[in-house]
Short mmCIF file of C-alpha atoms in Angstrom, two decimals:
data_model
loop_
_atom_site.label_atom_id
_atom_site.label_comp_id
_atom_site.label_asym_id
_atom_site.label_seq_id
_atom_site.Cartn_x
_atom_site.Cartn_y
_atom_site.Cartn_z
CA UNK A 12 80.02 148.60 111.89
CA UNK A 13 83.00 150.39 111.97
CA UNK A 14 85.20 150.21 108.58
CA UNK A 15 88.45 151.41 110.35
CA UNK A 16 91.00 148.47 110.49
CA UNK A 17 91.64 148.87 114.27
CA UNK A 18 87.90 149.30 115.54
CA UNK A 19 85.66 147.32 117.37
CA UNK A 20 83.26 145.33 115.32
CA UNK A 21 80.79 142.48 115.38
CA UNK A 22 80.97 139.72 113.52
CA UNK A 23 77.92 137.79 112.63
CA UNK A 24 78.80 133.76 112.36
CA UNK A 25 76.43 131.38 110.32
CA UNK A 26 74.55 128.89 112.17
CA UNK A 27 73.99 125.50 110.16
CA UNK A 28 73.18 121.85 111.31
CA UNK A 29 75.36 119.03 109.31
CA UNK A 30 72.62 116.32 107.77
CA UNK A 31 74.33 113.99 110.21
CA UNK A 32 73.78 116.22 113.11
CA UNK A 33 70.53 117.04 112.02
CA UNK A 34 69.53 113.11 111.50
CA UNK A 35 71.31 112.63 115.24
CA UNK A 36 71.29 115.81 117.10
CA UNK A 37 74.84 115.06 116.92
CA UNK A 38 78.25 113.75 115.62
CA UNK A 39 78.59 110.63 117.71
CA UNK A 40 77.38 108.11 114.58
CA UNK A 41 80.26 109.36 112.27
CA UNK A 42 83.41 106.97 112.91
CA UNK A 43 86.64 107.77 114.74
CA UNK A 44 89.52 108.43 111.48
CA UNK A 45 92.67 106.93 112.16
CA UNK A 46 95.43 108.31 109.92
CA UNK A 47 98.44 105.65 109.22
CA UNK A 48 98.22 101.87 109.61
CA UNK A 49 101.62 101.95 111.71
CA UNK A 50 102.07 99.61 114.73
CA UNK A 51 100.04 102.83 116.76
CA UNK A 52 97.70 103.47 114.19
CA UNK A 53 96.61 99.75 114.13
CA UNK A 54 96.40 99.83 117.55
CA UNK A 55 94.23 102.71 118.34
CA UNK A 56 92.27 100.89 116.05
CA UNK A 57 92.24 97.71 117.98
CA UNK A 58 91.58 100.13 121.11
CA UNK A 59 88.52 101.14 118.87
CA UNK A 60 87.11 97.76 118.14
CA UNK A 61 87.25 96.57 121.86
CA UNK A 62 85.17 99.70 122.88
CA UNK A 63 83.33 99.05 120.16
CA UNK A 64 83.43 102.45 118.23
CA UNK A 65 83.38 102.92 114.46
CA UNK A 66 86.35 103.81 112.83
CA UNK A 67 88.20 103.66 109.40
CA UNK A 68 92.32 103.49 109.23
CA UNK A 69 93.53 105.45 106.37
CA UNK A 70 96.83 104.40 105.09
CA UNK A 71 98.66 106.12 102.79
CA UNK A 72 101.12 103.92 101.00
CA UNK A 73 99.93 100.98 99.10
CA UNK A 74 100.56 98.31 102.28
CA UNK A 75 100.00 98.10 106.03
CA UNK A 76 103.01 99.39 107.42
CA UNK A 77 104.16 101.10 104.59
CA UNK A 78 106.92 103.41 106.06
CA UNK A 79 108.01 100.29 108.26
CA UNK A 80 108.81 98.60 105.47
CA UNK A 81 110.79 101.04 104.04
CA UNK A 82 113.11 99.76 106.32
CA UNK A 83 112.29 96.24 106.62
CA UNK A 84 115.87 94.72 106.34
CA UNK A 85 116.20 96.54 110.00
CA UNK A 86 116.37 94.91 113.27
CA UNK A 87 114.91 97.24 116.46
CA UNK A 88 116.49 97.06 119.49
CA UNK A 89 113.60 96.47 121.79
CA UNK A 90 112.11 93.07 122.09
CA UNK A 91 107.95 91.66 120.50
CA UNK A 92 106.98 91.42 124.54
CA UNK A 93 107.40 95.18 123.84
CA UNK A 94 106.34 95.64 120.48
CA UNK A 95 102.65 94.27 120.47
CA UNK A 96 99.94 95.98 122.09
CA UNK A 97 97.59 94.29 124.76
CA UNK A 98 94.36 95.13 122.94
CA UNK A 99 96.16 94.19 119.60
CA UNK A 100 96.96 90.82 121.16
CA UNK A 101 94.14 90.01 122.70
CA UNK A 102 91.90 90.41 119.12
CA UNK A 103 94.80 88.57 117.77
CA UNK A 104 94.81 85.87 120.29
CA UNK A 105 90.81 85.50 120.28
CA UNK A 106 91.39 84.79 116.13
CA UNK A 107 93.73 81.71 116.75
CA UNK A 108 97.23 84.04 116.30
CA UNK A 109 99.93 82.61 118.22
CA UNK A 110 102.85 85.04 119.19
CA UNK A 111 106.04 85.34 118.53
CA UNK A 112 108.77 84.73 120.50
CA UNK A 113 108.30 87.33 122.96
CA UNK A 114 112.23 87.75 123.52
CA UNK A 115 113.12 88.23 119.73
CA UNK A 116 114.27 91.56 118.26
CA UNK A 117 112.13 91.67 115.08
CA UNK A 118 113.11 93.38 111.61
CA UNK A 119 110.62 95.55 110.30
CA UNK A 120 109.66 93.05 107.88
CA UNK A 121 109.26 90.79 110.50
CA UNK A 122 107.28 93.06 112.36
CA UNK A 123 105.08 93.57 109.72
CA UNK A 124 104.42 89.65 108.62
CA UNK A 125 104.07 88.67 112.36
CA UNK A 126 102.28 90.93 114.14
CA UNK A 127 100.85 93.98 112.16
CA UNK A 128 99.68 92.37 108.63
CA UNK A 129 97.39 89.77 110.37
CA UNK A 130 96.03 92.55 112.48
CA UNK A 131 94.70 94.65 109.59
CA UNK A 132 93.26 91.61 108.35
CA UNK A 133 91.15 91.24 111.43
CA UNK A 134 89.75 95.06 110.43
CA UNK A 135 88.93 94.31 106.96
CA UNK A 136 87.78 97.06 104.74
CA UNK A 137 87.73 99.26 107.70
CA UNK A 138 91.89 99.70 106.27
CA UNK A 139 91.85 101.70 103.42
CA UNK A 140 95.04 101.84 101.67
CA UNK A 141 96.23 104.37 99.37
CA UNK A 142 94.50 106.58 101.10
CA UNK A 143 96.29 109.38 101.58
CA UNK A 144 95.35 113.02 104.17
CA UNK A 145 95.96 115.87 102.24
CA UNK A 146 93.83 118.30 104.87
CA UNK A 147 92.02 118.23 107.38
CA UNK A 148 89.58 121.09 108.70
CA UNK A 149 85.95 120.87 110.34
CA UNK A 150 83.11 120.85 107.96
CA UNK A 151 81.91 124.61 107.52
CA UNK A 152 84.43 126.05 109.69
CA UNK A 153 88.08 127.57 109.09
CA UNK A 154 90.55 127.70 112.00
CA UNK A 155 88.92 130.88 112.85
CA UNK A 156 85.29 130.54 113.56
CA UNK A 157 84.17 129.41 116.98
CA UNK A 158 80.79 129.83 117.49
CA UNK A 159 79.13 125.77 117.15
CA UNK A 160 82.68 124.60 116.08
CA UNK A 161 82.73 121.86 118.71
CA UNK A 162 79.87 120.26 116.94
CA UNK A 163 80.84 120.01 113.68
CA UNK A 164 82.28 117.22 112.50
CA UNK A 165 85.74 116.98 111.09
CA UNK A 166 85.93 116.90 107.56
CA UNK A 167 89.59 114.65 105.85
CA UNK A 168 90.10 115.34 102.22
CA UNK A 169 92.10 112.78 100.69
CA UNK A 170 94.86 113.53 97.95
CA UNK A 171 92.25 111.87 95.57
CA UNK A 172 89.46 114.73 95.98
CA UNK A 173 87.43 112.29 98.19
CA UNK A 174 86.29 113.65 101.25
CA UNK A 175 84.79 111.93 104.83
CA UNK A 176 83.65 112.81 108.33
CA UNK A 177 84.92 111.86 111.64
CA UNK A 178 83.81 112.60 115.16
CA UNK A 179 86.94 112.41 116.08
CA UNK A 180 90.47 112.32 114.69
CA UNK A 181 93.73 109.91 115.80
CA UNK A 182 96.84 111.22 113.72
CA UNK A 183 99.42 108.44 113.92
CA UNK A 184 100.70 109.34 110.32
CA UNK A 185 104.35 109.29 111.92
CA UNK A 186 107.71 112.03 110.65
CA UNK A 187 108.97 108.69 108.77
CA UNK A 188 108.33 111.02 105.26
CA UNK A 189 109.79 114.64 106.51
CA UNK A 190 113.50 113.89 107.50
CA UNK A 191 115.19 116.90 108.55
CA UNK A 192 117.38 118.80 106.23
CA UNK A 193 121.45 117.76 105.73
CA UNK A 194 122.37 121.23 106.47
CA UNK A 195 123.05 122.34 109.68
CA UNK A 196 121.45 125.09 111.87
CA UNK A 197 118.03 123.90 110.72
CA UNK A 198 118.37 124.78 107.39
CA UNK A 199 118.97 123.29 104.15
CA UNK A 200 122.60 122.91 102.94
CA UNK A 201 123.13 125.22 99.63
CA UNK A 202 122.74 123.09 96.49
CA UNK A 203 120.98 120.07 98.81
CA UNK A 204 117.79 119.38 96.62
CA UNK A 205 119.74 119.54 93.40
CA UNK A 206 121.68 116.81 94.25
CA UNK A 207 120.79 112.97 95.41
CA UNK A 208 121.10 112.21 99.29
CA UNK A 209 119.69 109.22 100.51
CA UNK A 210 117.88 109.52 103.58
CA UNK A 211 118.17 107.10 106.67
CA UNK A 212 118.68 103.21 106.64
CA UNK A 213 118.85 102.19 102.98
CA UNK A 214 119.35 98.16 102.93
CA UNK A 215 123.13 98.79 102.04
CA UNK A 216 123.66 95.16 102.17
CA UNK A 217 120.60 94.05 100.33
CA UNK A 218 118.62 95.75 97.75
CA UNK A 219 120.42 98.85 97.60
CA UNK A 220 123.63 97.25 97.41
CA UNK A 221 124.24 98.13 94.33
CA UNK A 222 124.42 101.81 94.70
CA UNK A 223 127.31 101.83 97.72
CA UNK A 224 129.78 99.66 97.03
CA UNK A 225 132.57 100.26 95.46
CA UNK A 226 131.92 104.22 95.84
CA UNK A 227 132.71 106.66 98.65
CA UNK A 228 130.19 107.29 100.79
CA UNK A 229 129.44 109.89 103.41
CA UNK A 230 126.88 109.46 106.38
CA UNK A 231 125.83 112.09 108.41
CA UNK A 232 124.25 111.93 111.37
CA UNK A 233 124.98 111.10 115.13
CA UNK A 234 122.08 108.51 115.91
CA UNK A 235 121.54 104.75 115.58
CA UNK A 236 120.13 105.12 112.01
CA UNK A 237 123.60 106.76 111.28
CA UNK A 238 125.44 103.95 113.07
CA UNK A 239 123.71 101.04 111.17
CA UNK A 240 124.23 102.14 108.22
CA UNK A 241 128.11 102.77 108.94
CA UNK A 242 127.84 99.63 110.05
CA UNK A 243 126.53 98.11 107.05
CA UNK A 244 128.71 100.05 104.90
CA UNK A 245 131.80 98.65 106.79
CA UNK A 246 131.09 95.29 105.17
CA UNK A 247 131.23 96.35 101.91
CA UNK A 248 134.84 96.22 100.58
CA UNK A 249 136.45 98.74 98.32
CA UNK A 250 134.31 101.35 99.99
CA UNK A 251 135.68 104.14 101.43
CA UNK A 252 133.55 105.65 104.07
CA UNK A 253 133.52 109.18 106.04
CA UNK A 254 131.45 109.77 108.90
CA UNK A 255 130.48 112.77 109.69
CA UNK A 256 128.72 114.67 112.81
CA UNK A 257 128.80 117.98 114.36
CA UNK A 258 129.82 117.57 117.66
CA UNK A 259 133.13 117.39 118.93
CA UNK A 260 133.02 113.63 119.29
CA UNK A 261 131.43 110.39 119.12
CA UNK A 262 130.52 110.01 122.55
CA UNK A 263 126.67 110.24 122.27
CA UNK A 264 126.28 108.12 119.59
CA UNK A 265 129.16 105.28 121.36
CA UNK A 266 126.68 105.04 124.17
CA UNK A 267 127.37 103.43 127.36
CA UNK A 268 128.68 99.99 125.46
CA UNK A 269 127.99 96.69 128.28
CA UNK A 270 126.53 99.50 130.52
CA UNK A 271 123.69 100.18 128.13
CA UNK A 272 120.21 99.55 129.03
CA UNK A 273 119.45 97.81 125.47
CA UNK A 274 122.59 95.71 125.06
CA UNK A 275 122.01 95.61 121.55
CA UNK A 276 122.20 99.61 121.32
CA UNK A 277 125.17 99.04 123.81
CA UNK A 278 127.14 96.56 121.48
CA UNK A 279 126.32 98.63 118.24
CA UNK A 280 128.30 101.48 119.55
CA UNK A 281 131.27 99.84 120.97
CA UNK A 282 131.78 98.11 117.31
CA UNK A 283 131.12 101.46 115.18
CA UNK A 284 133.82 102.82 117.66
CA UNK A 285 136.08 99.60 116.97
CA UNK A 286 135.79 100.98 113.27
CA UNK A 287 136.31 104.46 113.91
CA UNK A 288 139.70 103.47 116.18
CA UNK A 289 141.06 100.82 113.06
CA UNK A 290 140.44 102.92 110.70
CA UNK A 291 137.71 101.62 108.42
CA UNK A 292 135.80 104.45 108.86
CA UNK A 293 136.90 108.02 108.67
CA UNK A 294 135.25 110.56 111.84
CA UNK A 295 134.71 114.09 110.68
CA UNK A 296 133.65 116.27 114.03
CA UNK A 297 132.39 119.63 114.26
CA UNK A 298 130.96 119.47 110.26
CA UNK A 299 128.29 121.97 109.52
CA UNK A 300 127.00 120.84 105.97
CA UNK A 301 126.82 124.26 104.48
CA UNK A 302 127.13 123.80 101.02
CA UNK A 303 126.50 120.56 98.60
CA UNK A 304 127.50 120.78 94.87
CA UNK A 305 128.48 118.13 91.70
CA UNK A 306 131.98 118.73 90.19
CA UNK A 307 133.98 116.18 87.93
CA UNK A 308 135.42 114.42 90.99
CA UNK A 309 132.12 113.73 92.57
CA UNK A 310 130.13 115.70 94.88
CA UNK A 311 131.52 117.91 96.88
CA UNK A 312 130.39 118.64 100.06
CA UNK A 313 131.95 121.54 102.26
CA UNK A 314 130.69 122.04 105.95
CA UNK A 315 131.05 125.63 107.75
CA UNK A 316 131.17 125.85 111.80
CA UNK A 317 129.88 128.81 113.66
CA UNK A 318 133.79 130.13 113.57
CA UNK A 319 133.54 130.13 109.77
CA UNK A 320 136.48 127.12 109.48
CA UNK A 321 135.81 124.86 106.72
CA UNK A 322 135.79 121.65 105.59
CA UNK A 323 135.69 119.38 102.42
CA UNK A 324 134.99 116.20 101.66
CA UNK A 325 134.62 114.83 98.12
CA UNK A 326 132.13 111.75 98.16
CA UNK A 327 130.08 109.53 95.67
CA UNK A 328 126.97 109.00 97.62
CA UNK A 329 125.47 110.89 100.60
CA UNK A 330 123.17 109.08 103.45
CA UNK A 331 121.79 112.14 105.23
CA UNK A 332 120.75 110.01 108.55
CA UNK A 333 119.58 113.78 110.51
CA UNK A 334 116.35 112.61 111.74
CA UNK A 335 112.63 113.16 111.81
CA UNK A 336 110.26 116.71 111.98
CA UNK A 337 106.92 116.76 112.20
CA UNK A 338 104.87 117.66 109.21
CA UNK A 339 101.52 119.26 110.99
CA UNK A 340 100.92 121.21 107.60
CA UNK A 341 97.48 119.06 106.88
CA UNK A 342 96.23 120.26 110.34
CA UNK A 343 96.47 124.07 108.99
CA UNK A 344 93.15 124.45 109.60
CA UNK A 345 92.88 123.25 112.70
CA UNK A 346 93.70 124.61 116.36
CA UNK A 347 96.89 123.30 117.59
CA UNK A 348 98.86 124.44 120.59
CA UNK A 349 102.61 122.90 119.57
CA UNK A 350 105.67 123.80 121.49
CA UNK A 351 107.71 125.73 119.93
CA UNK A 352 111.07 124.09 120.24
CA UNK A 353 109.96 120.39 119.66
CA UNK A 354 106.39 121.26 117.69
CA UNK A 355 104.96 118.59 119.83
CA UNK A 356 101.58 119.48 121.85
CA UNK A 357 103.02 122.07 124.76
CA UNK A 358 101.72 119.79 127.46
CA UNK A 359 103.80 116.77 126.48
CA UNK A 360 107.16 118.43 125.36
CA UNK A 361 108.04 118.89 129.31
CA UNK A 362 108.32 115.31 129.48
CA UNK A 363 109.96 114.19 126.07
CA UNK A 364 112.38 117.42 126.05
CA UNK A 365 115.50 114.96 124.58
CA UNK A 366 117.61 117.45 126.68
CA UNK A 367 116.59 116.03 130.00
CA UNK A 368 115.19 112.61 129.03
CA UNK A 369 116.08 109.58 127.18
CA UNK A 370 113.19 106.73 126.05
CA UNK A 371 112.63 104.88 129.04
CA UNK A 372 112.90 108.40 131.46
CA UNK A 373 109.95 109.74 129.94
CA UNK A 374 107.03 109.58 132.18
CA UNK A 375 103.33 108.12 131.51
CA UNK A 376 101.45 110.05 129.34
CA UNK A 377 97.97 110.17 127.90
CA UNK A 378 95.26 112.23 126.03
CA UNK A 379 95.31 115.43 128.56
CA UNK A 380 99.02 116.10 127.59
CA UNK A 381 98.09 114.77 123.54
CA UNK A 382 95.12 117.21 123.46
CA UNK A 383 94.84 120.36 121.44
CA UNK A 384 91.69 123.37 121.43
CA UNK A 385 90.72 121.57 118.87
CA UNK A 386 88.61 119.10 120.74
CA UNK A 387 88.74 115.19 119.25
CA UNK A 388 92.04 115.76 117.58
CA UNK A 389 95.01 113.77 119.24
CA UNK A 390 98.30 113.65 117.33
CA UNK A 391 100.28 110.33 118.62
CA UNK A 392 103.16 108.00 118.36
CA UNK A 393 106.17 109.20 117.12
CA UNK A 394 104.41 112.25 115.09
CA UNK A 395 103.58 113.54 119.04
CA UNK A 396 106.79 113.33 119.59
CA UNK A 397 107.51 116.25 117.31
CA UNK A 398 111.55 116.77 116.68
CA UNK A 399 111.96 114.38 119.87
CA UNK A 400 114.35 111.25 119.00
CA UNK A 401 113.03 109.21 122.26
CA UNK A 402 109.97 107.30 121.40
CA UNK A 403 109.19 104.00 121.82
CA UNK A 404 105.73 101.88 120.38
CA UNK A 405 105.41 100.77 124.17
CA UNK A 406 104.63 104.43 124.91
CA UNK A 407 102.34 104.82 122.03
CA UNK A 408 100.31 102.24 122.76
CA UNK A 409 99.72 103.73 125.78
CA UNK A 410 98.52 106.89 124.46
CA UNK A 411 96.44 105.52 121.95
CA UNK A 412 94.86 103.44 124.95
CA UNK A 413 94.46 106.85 126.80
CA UNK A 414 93.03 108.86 123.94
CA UNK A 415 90.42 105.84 122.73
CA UNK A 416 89.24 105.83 126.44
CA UNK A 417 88.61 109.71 126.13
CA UNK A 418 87.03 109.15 123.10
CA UNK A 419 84.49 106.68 124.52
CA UNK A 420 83.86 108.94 127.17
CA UNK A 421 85.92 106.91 129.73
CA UNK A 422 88.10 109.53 131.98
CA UNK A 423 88.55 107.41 134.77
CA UNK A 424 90.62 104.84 132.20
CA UNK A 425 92.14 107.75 130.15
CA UNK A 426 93.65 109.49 133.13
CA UNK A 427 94.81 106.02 134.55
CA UNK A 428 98.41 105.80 132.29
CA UNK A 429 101.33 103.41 133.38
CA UNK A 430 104.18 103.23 131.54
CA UNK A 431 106.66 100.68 133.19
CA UNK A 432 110.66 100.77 131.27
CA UNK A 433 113.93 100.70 132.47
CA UNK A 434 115.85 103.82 132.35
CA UNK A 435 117.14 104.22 128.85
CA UNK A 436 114.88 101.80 127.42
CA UNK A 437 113.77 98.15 127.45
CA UNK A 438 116.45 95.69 128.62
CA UNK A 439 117.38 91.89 129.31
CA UNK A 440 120.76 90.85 130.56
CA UNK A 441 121.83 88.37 128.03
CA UNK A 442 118.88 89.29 125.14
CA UNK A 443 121.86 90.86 123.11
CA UNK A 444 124.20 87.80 123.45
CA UNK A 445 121.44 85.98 122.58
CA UNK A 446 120.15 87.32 119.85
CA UNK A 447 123.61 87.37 118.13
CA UNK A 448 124.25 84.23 118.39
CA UNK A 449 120.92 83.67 116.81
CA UNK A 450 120.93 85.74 113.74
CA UNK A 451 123.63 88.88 114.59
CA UNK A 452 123.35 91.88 116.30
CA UNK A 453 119.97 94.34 116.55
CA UNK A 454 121.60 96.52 114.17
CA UNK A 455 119.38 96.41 111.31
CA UNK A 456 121.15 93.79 109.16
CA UNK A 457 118.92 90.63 108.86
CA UNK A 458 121.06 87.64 109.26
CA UNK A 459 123.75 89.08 111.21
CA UNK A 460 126.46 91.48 110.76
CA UNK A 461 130.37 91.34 110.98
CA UNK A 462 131.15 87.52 110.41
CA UNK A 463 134.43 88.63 111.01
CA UNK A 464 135.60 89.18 114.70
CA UNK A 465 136.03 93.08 115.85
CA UNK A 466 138.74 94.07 118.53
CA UNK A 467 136.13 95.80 120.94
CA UNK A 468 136.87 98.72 121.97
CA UNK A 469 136.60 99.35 126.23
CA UNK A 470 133.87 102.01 127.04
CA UNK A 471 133.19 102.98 130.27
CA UNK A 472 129.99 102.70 131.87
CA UNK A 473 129.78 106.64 132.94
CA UNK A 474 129.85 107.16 128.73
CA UNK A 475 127.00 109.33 127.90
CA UNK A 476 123.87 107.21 126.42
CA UNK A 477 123.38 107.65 123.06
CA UNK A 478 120.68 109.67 121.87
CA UNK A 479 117.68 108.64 119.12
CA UNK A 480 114.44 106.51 118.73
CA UNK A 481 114.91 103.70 121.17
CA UNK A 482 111.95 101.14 119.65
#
């Protein structure tokens, strides 16, 4: 063997048999792992069940749902007939469940009490909560190894110390924890982790009520979360707010108003842009958070464009509503092939790219384009979707469909995806009217928002759609 750095040399790789493999010949009796009891998670798990394939859902917050609830008080735009998977519904249905109103735009916590709460319940123990993925790796082998890695099983070591065995792995643990940064360019603003920022959609008008008004408050962002909570905040008097985003107007996040393809996304931004016209809320364009910092006026926050101008704004509180990344750091040890702009799997990032496709343009897609060289693990829902603001649970039901039907050996079904929306999303012609008149519009105030009459500002229908999670 050469001892040179750059030489040739041969590498000798253990050989072992797992007890399970050994008792089996192979890893086919170990369950399927399902990480995060999210409407996906729960049903790649109901997938599971009708196939009849072992699995355990590892949740881990101390509920079903638990990053859902986080922001229960908020109404989604697309309707339950799009909400509630077909395997889900059918376990559901054969257990006496009746649906809900198929045409009603749910709140989270209404998502969660209706539809994904009694579906747990049909798993059982097979939900483990608290039960949170700290790594996962294949049992004996790093991420460089090859030789009999396909036949190891994968090994999950919880935060607790405990560790289990899958065949096969289904990561629907969702970006809902790893918001991007405030600052721009990527990177985190100077001074941002020394200073509180609330992160996207706190219930301004319920539990966290207490913390907004009255103060000023900055939001910063340029997608629905941002606009809700503007929204929100406008009801709240004696509080100032500034709005801030980086690009040269509001356009994207106005969307295409009465044009829009989810009329509730379509009235949203024709009354944040009522706001922004009257007054009520101040629009800062083309601000670069660069810098965050506490003085005796509040905190100060000063954003720096590409030309070097500044700006400053002196606020109270700080909703940092930037969006989602991606954290695949638990996966270190395993072989993933993630595009580099989006960190998604490379396969499925042509047909997400937010650049050339909004949620209801994205095409079909199932476990070839979710598949990594690591064989058996599949990274879905929104987590798939790596930086990618256009995912909808209508698509990830259909992956985890797809990827269960690999799993069980099925191509035929696996191959076989249909994915049937509306461009820019899921739609009905008067759902929005509808729905206000009913409890308020879909934009994540339960009970209604804006008692009070707007004057509605006129957008035209060529307006460019607004951009983020359509679901």
């Amino acid at each position: 063997m050469s001892d040179r750095c750059c030489g040739t040399v041969a590498v000798e790789i253990e050989q072992f048999a797992t007890p399970q493999q050994a008792a089996s010949g192979q890893t086919g009796n170990l369950p399927v792992v399902v990480i995060g009891a999210g409407p996906v998670g729960l049903a790649a798990a109901a997938h599971l069940a009708e196939r009849g394939i072992d699995f355990t859902v590892l949740e881990a917050g101390d509920r079903v749902a638990a990053s859902v609830a986080q922001w229960g008080h908020v109404r989604v735009f697309s309707p339950y007939r799009y909400n509630i998977d077909a395997a889900a519904r059918r376990l559901l249905e054969a257990d006496g469940w009746s649906a809900p109103d198929p045409d009603w735009l749910p709140t989270g916590a209404e998502l969660i009490d209706d539809y994904l709460a009694p579906l747990a319940k049909l798993f059982g123990d097979k939900v483990r909560l608290g039960a949170k993925v700290s790594a996962i790796s294949r049992l004996g082998y790093d991420r460089v190894r090859t030789a009999g890695r396909d036949q190891a099983p994968f090994l999950i070591r919880l935060a607790d110390g405990t560790e289990l065995q899958a065949r096969a792995i289904i990561d629907a643990s969702g970006t809902y924890t790893s918001p991007n940064v405030l600052g721009a360019s990527g990177l985190p603003a100077h001074g941002e982790h020394e200073v509180f920022i609330d992160h996207a959609l706190p219930d301004v008008l319920g539990a966290d009520r207490d913390r907004y008004e009255g103060k000023r408050v900055l939001v910063v962002g340029a997608g629905h979360s941002a606009a809700t909570t503007l929204l929100a905040l406008a009801e709240l008097e004696n509080t100032p707010i500034t709005w801030a985003i980086r690009a040269g107007n509001a356009t994207r996040t106005y969307g295409g108003g009465e044009a829009d393809a989810l009329p509730a996304r379509g009235a949203l931004g024709t009354r944040l842009r009522a706001h922004v016209t009257s007054g009520r809320i101040q629009l800062l364009t083309g601000f670069f958070t660069h810098r965050v910092h506490t003085t005796n006026e509040g905190v100060e926050v000063i954003s720096r464009d590409p030309s070097g101008h500044e700006q400053t704004v002196t606020v109270d509180r700080i909703v940092s509503a930037t969006g989602y990344r991606p954290d695949h750091s638990i996966a270190a040890e395993l072989r993933l092939d993630l595009d580099p702009m989006l960190g998604s799997p490379r396969a499925l990032a042509p047909l997400i790219d937010p650049n050339q496709h909004s949620c209801g343009t994205v095409p079909a897609h199932g476990a070839d384009e979710l598949a990594h060289p690591e064989p058996g693990y599949y990274a879905v829902g929104v987590k798939s979707y790596g930086r990618a603001p256009t995912f909808l649970m209508a698509t990830g039901y259909e992956q985890v469909r797809s990827v269960v039907a690999a799993i069980a050996g099925d191509w035929e079904a696996a191959r076989d995806v249909q994915l049937n929306l509306p461009e820019t999303g899921v739609c009905s012609s008067n759902l929005a009217e509808a729905q206000e008149q009913r409890v308020g519009l879909a934009t994540g105030i339960t009970g209604g928002l804006l008692a009070t009459p707007l004057p509605l500002a006129t957008v035209g229908a060529s307006a460019e759609s607004g951009g983020g999670c359509c679901g």
